[in-house]
Amino acid sequence: MSIILDHVNYVYGDGSALEVKALDDICLQIPDGQFVGIIGHTGSGKSTLVQHMNGLLRASSGHIYFNGEDIYDKDYDLKKLRGKVGLVFQYPEHQLFEIDVFTDVCFGPKNLGLDKKETELRAFDALRKVGLPVELYYQSPFELSGGQKRRVAIAGVLAMKPEVLILDEPTAGLDPKGRDEILGQIKELQQETGLTILLVSHSMEDVAEYVDRIIVMNRGSVLFDGLPKEVFSRYKELEAVGLAAPQVTYILHELKARGMDVDVNATTIGEAAESIQKALKSV
Amino acid sequence: MGIVKTEDLVYEYIRRDEEGNVEGITRAVDEVNLDIRQGEFIAILGHNGSGKSTLAKHINAILNPTEGTVWVDGMDTGEADKVWEIRQTAGMVFQNPDNQIIGQVVEEDVGFGPENMGIPTKEIWERVEESLKAVGMYEYRRHSPNKLSGGQKQRVSIAGVLAMHPKCIVLDEPTAMLDPSGRREVIRAARALNDVEEVTIILITHYMEEIIYANRVFVMDNGKIAMEGTPREIFSQVEKLKELRLNVPQVTLLAYELKKRGIGLPDGILTTEELAEALERIRP
Amino acid sequence: MLRDITLGQYYQTESVIHRLDPRVKLGGTLLYIISLFFFHNFLGYGVAAIFLAVVIRLSHVPFRFMVKGMKAILFLLLITVGFNLFLTPGTVLVSFWKLTITKEGVRLAVTMAIRLAMLIIGSSIMTLTTTPNNLTDGMEKMMKPLKTFHVPVHEVAMMMSIALRFIPILLEETDKIMKAQIARGADFESGNLIKRARALVPLLVPLFISAFRRANDLAMAMEARCYRGGEGRTKMKPLIYHRRDKIGYLCILIYLALGFFIGRL
């Protein structure tokens, strides 16, 4: 099963001089279990796009299917959809409100109408999955560090047991280690549970190591969609729209231009080192 | 004495429980000694909670030391009657672009500082114009700040400080909430001020690629200065940086990885060209 | 949804009205509002409407933009009209179930609707054409005499100006938190009043926290830029009356004279 977007358009400020076409004829298919990176700079439509996938925004035209059902059908239960397609907003720690971490994480499953036992089980499970130390479960969420708060907020969505988890800039404002930790945890989560994950980011470098597929958004439409190495190979076109491939891509292209036989498609530091080492030996 | 100097600077937060009893004391800044010369570009690195922002707030006399002394242009920040002069000498740009713009129109915001200083109207206009031009935001002077991008808002904030004619600008994680192009805009503006106007820049950040241009880098951890040196010296210590929850640019990391695999490269490679040239030299 | 509220927002464009001294606009708006309550007949409202139409025309703010702002308070308008329509005693026109509509009620409801609509459009022209800074500058200067009675005029003006600047930011934030909670299954729309009020907790708590954080940040940023109250402060845009402002005052006077002459016949 999957999410399918069929010719989705989203226009706001309709009919006025301020009319903006935030999404322009988007056609996408997100199969189950994929780890997808959605890249674009601010205002490219990437956040608008993901807010369509759980029905928070309604397309001006086009259709969205989740598990084969049209989510715009009259009797389609959008509340249920939001339980299945979990969306973690940018700076999600700003939505915390309960007296302690655990109660806050219970908010989502409770809203799904689950009984107390199931709600609490799910909350525990979610907090464990995001790697929050147990001694923090009954502290006020406002006393935690930035990185910890973010984990709590992610757990709050995870506790609804979604089939698809969308994260909008989950690493914004974190320090490099915190960034790696969160992304590592998400990758682990995906491998452990087979969740479909959509990671919205403006940094290619951050997502290159983790994702199976990259969708590049620009001015409300899909510019590229493919494997990381396919997308990065278009680095000149990416630059033209204000994005950049990871530094590794540039290094390898530079080396190639200087006559070294390296594989320009390597996307991670490890792969690049491997390729350079081989090139040095082969001469 | 340099433009900013600290001597055994200590700052402690007192944590209290709900009844107001002292629960514990956190040392956010611990025995820091700095001496920054006029015209330098300084970067202060550190992970979240390392004490770098607390240190920065001392330079602008927003915080006062628990122990030790801070001098800005020779003035002791502990002297109450010098506060305004100090804030004028060492301006400050903060992290959140939305929470530091006071004016509803760009030019009015830039004029806010000079207004507070009691500068005559005609001169305020001159200062606003030159400051906005220096950060490349003059054409947006009539715009509402709410309609600008993050990078543009931060440039307006820099202009707002610049209009006070400071000798030194402290930028406290000005790029943490921006996207890559916004980050580049802000760093470019800061570098231009340093090059052209010779304003001392103290840049606080955890983005490693932003510190390549600094004259000197200080790395903070646990309130202390853990490392100090040129960007090259700092980047050559990949392991130590990792311990301090920091990262290095991919090119440096790649060079480090290759070295680990027994390829003889020099330490602290900072740019793609440097790596390419070094590899070319050792190619048989 | 929330970004549709235009009341209190500034619309940037070039016009005579935009360039007018805020004191003219403030005084004019105040007098205009008062005038609306003095008319005895509909001719007076006609004069007021013409005056309003001319000002809107001169302001270069699209009328559509103002009407959009009205939508937010349409509810208030309907309640007022309803109350007047059904609760005014007098000659009965129609009567059904427990409701009666009287001749006096109709007249009052229509008058109220016209008054309110003109009042809202009139004051929104002021906010749409005057930057909040300018507006508060105007208030500060107009209320300066109160300073002798120890009224903190500058502080109040500064507070209002900051409040106005943060309205759009907080609206956006409300929108975002609301969406985030809906994504966690929150329901703001169904249930009875008590249930709905309780549903607001997950929205209000984060919103208050964020507002406090912003206030704290802003206070620090203002201090860092040497703000220390109104003492010794100069103005980048000091208020000086120009020729156009005198003409403005004159126009208001002419309107008042005309309105009172025709409206109280």
Short mmCIF file of N, CA and C in Angstrom, two decimals, chain A residues 41-42 91 172-181 202-203 205 242 244 246-248 250-251 254-255 258-261 267 269-270 272-274 276-277 280 283, chain B residues 46-48 95 176-181 183-184 206-208 242 245-247 249-251 253-254 257-258 261 263 270 272-273 275-277 279-280 282-284:
data_model
loop_
_atom_site.label_atom_id
_atom_site.label_comp_id
_atom_site.label_asym_id
_atom_site.label_seq_id
_atom_site.Cartn_x
_atom_site.Cartn_y
_atom_site.Cartn_z
N HIS A 41 14.50 24.58 -0.75
CA HIS A 41 14.77 25.68 0.18
C HIS A 41 13.46 26.25 0.70
N THR A 42 13.54 27.22 1.61
CA THR A 42 12.34 27.79 2.21
C THR A 42 11.43 28.34 1.12
N TYR A 91 10.32 22.37 14.62
CA TYR A 91 10.37 22.75 16.04
C TYR A 91 9.19 22.16 16.80
N ALA A 172 16.45 20.94 12.75
CA ALA A 172 16.65 22.40 12.79
C ALA A 172 17.06 22.86 14.18
N GLY A 173 18.13 23.62 14.24
CA GLY A 173 18.56 24.22 15.49
C GLY A 173 19.36 23.30 16.40
N LEU A 174 19.53 22.03 16.03
CA LEU A 174 20.31 21.14 16.88
C LEU A 174 21.80 21.24 16.53
N ASP A 175 22.66 20.88 17.47
CA ASP A 175 24.09 20.90 17.16
C ASP A 175 24.45 19.63 16.38
N PRO A 176 25.67 19.58 15.77
CA PRO A 176 25.98 18.48 14.86
C PRO A 176 25.75 17.10 15.47
N LYS A 177 26.17 16.92 16.72
CA LYS A 177 25.99 15.62 17.35
C LYS A 177 24.51 15.31 17.52
N GLY A 178 23.76 16.30 17.98
CA GLY A 178 22.32 16.13 18.17
C GLY A 178 21.64 15.77 16.86
N ARG A 179 22.12 16.40 15.78
CA ARG A 179 21.61 16.15 14.44
C ARG A 179 21.83 14.67 14.08
N ASP A 180 23.07 14.22 14.22
CA ASP A 180 23.39 12.83 13.89
C ASP A 180 22.59 11.86 14.74
N GLU A 181 22.44 12.19 16.02
CA GLU A 181 21.72 11.30 16.92
C GLU A 181 20.27 11.12 16.50
N HIS A 202 16.37 20.96 4.28
CA HIS A 202 16.95 21.78 3.23
C HIS A 202 18.42 21.44 3.02
N SER A 203 18.86 20.39 3.66
CA SER A 203 20.25 20.04 3.53
C SER A 203 20.44 18.65 2.92
N GLU A 205 23.29 17.25 2.46
CA GLU A 205 24.35 16.57 3.19
C GLU A 205 23.77 15.76 4.36
N GLY A 242 19.49 27.26 -6.16
CA GLY A 242 19.88 27.65 -4.80
C GLY A 242 20.11 26.50 -3.86
N ALA A 244 22.44 22.73 -3.12
CA ALA A 244 23.77 22.23 -3.42
C ALA A 244 23.81 20.75 -3.11
N PRO A 246 25.92 17.40 -1.71
CA PRO A 246 26.89 17.32 -0.62
C PRO A 246 28.30 17.63 -1.13
N GLN A 247 29.13 18.12 -0.22
CA GLN A 247 30.48 18.52 -0.59
C GLN A 247 31.23 17.37 -1.27
N VAL A 248 30.95 16.15 -0.84
CA VAL A 248 31.63 14.97 -1.40
C VAL A 248 31.50 14.95 -2.93
N TYR A 250 31.17 17.37 -4.98
CA TYR A 250 32.06 18.37 -5.59
C TYR A 250 33.50 17.90 -5.59
N ILE A 251 33.91 17.30 -4.46
CA ILE A 251 35.29 16.84 -4.34
C ILE A 251 35.57 15.80 -5.42
N GLU A 254 35.82 17.23 -8.84
CA GLU A 254 37.08 17.96 -8.97
C GLU A 254 38.23 16.99 -9.25
N LEU A 255 38.24 15.88 -8.50
CA LEU A 255 39.30 14.89 -8.68
C LEU A 255 39.22 14.26 -10.07
N ARG A 258 40.64 16.39 -12.59
CA ARG A 258 42.10 16.40 -12.58
C ARG A 258 42.68 15.06 -13.02
N GLY A 259 41.84 14.22 -13.54
CA GLY A 259 42.34 12.99 -14.15
C GLY A 259 42.40 11.77 -13.24
N MET A 260 41.78 11.87 -12.05
CA MET A 260 41.76 10.69 -11.19
C MET A 260 40.55 9.83 -11.50
N ASP A 261 40.74 8.52 -11.48
CA ASP A 261 39.64 7.64 -11.86
C ASP A 261 38.78 7.31 -10.64
N THR A 267 28.13 8.82 -2.47
CA THR A 267 27.39 9.88 -1.78
C THR A 267 27.83 10.07 -0.34
N ILE A 269 30.89 9.78 2.89
CA ILE A 269 32.33 9.90 3.11
C ILE A 269 33.02 8.54 2.94
N GLY A 270 32.39 7.50 3.49
CA GLY A 270 32.97 6.16 3.42
C GLY A 270 33.15 5.71 1.97
N ALA A 272 33.26 7.53 -0.69
CA ALA A 272 34.20 8.40 -1.39
C ALA A 272 35.63 8.00 -1.06
N ALA A 273 35.90 7.74 0.22
CA ALA A 273 37.24 7.36 0.64
C ALA A 273 37.66 6.07 -0.05
N GLU A 274 36.72 5.13 -0.06
CA GLU A 274 36.94 3.84 -0.73
C GLU A 274 37.36 4.06 -2.19
N ILE A 276 38.50 6.77 -3.69
CA ILE A 276 39.77 7.49 -3.87
C ILE A 276 40.94 6.54 -3.62
N GLN A 277 40.78 5.73 -2.58
CA GLN A 277 41.83 4.77 -2.26
C GLN A 277 42.09 3.83 -3.44
N LEU A 280 43.84 5.56 -6.25
CA LEU A 280 45.27 5.78 -5.99
C LEU A 280 46.07 4.50 -6.22
N VAL A 283 46.70 3.12 -10.07
CA VAL A 283 47.64 3.78 -10.98
C VAL A 283 49.01 3.10 -10.92
N GLY B 46 30.73 25.58 19.75
CA GLY B 46 30.39 24.76 20.91
C GLY B 46 29.04 24.14 20.69
N HIS B 47 28.80 22.98 21.30
CA HIS B 47 27.50 22.35 21.16
C HIS B 47 26.47 23.10 21.99
N ASN B 48 25.19 22.72 21.83
CA ASN B 48 24.14 23.38 22.61
C ASN B 48 24.38 23.13 24.10
N GLN B 95 19.61 34.97 17.90
CA GLN B 95 19.30 33.80 17.07
C GLN B 95 17.99 33.91 16.29
N ALA B 176 21.30 29.79 13.10
CA ALA B 176 20.77 28.51 13.57
C ALA B 176 19.38 28.21 13.02
N MET B 177 18.59 29.24 12.75
CA MET B 177 17.22 29.00 12.29
C MET B 177 17.05 29.22 10.79
N LEU B 178 18.16 29.32 10.06
CA LEU B 178 18.06 29.66 8.63
C LEU B 178 18.36 28.46 7.74
N ASP B 179 17.93 28.56 6.48
CA ASP B 179 18.28 27.53 5.53
C ASP B 179 19.65 27.87 4.90
N PRO B 180 20.23 26.93 4.14
CA PRO B 180 21.62 27.16 3.69
C PRO B 180 21.83 28.49 2.96
N SER B 181 20.88 28.90 2.11
CA SER B 181 21.13 30.14 1.39
C SER B 181 21.04 31.34 2.34
N ARG B 183 21.87 31.24 5.46
CA ARG B 183 23.11 31.19 6.23
C ARG B 183 24.24 31.87 5.48
N ARG B 184 24.32 31.54 4.19
CA ARG B 184 25.38 32.15 3.37
C ARG B 184 25.26 33.66 3.34
N HIS B 206 27.35 26.73 15.62
CA HIS B 206 27.83 25.36 15.62
C HIS B 206 27.91 24.80 14.20
N TYR B 207 27.83 25.68 13.22
CA TYR B 207 28.06 25.25 11.84
C TYR B 207 29.52 25.42 11.50
N MET B 208 30.18 24.31 11.22
CA MET B 208 31.62 24.36 11.03
C MET B 208 32.02 25.12 9.78
N LYS B 242 34.93 15.68 17.61
CA LYS B 242 33.83 14.73 17.74
C LYS B 242 33.47 14.52 19.21
N ARG B 245 31.11 16.99 20.63
CA ARG B 245 29.82 17.00 19.96
C ARG B 245 29.80 17.89 18.72
N LEU B 246 30.96 18.05 18.09
CA LEU B 246 30.99 18.89 16.90
C LEU B 246 31.39 18.06 15.70
N ASN B 247 31.41 18.71 14.57
CA ASN B 247 31.64 18.03 13.33
C ASN B 247 32.69 18.79 12.55
N PRO B 249 33.82 19.97 8.33
CA PRO B 249 33.28 19.95 6.97
C PRO B 249 33.60 18.61 6.29
N GLN B 250 32.78 18.21 5.35
CA GLN B 250 32.94 16.91 4.71
C GLN B 250 34.32 16.72 4.11
N VAL B 251 34.88 17.81 3.54
CA VAL B 251 36.18 17.66 2.89
C VAL B 251 37.26 17.33 3.92
N LEU B 253 36.70 15.85 6.77
CA LEU B 253 36.38 14.52 7.25
C LEU B 253 36.90 13.46 6.27
N LEU B 254 36.74 13.74 4.98
CA LEU B 254 37.20 12.81 3.95
C LEU B 254 38.72 12.67 4.02
N GLU B 257 39.57 10.60 6.91
CA GLU B 257 39.24 9.21 6.63
C GLU B 257 40.34 8.57 5.76
N LEU B 258 40.81 9.32 4.77
CA LEU B 258 41.85 8.80 3.87
C LEU B 258 43.16 8.60 4.63
N ARG B 261 43.25 5.56 6.46
CA ARG B 261 43.49 4.41 5.59
C ARG B 261 44.92 4.38 5.07
N ILE B 263 46.80 6.96 3.75
CA ILE B 263 47.22 7.84 2.66
C ILE B 263 47.83 9.10 3.28
N LEU B 270 41.01 22.23 4.40
CA LEU B 270 39.78 22.99 4.55
C LEU B 270 38.94 23.08 3.28
N THR B 272 38.08 21.99 -1.04
CA THR B 272 38.14 20.97 -2.08
C THR B 272 39.47 21.06 -2.84
N GLU B 273 39.88 22.29 -3.17
CA GLU B 273 41.12 22.49 -3.94
C GLU B 273 42.32 21.94 -3.17
N LEU B 275 42.45 19.61 -0.99
CA LEU B 275 42.46 18.15 -0.99
C LEU B 275 42.90 17.62 -2.36
N ALA B 276 42.35 18.21 -3.40
CA ALA B 276 42.68 17.76 -4.75
C ALA B 276 44.17 17.92 -5.01
N GLU B 277 44.72 19.07 -4.60
CA GLU B 277 46.15 19.31 -4.82
C GLU B 277 47.01 18.34 -4.02
N LEU B 279 46.21 15.39 -3.03
CA LEU B 279 46.12 14.05 -3.61
C LEU B 279 46.95 13.96 -4.90
N GLU B 280 46.95 15.02 -5.66
CA GLU B 280 47.71 15.06 -6.91
C GLU B 280 49.20 14.87 -6.63
N ILE B 282 50.60 13.29 -4.15
CA ILE B 282 51.04 11.96 -3.73
C ILE B 282 50.71 10.89 -4.76
N ARG B 283 50.02 11.31 -5.84
CA ARG B 283 49.67 10.31 -6.85
C ARG B 283 50.95 9.83 -7.54
N PRO B 284 51.13 8.55 -7.62
CA PRO B 284 52.37 8.04 -8.22
C PRO B 284 52.45 8.37 -9.71
#
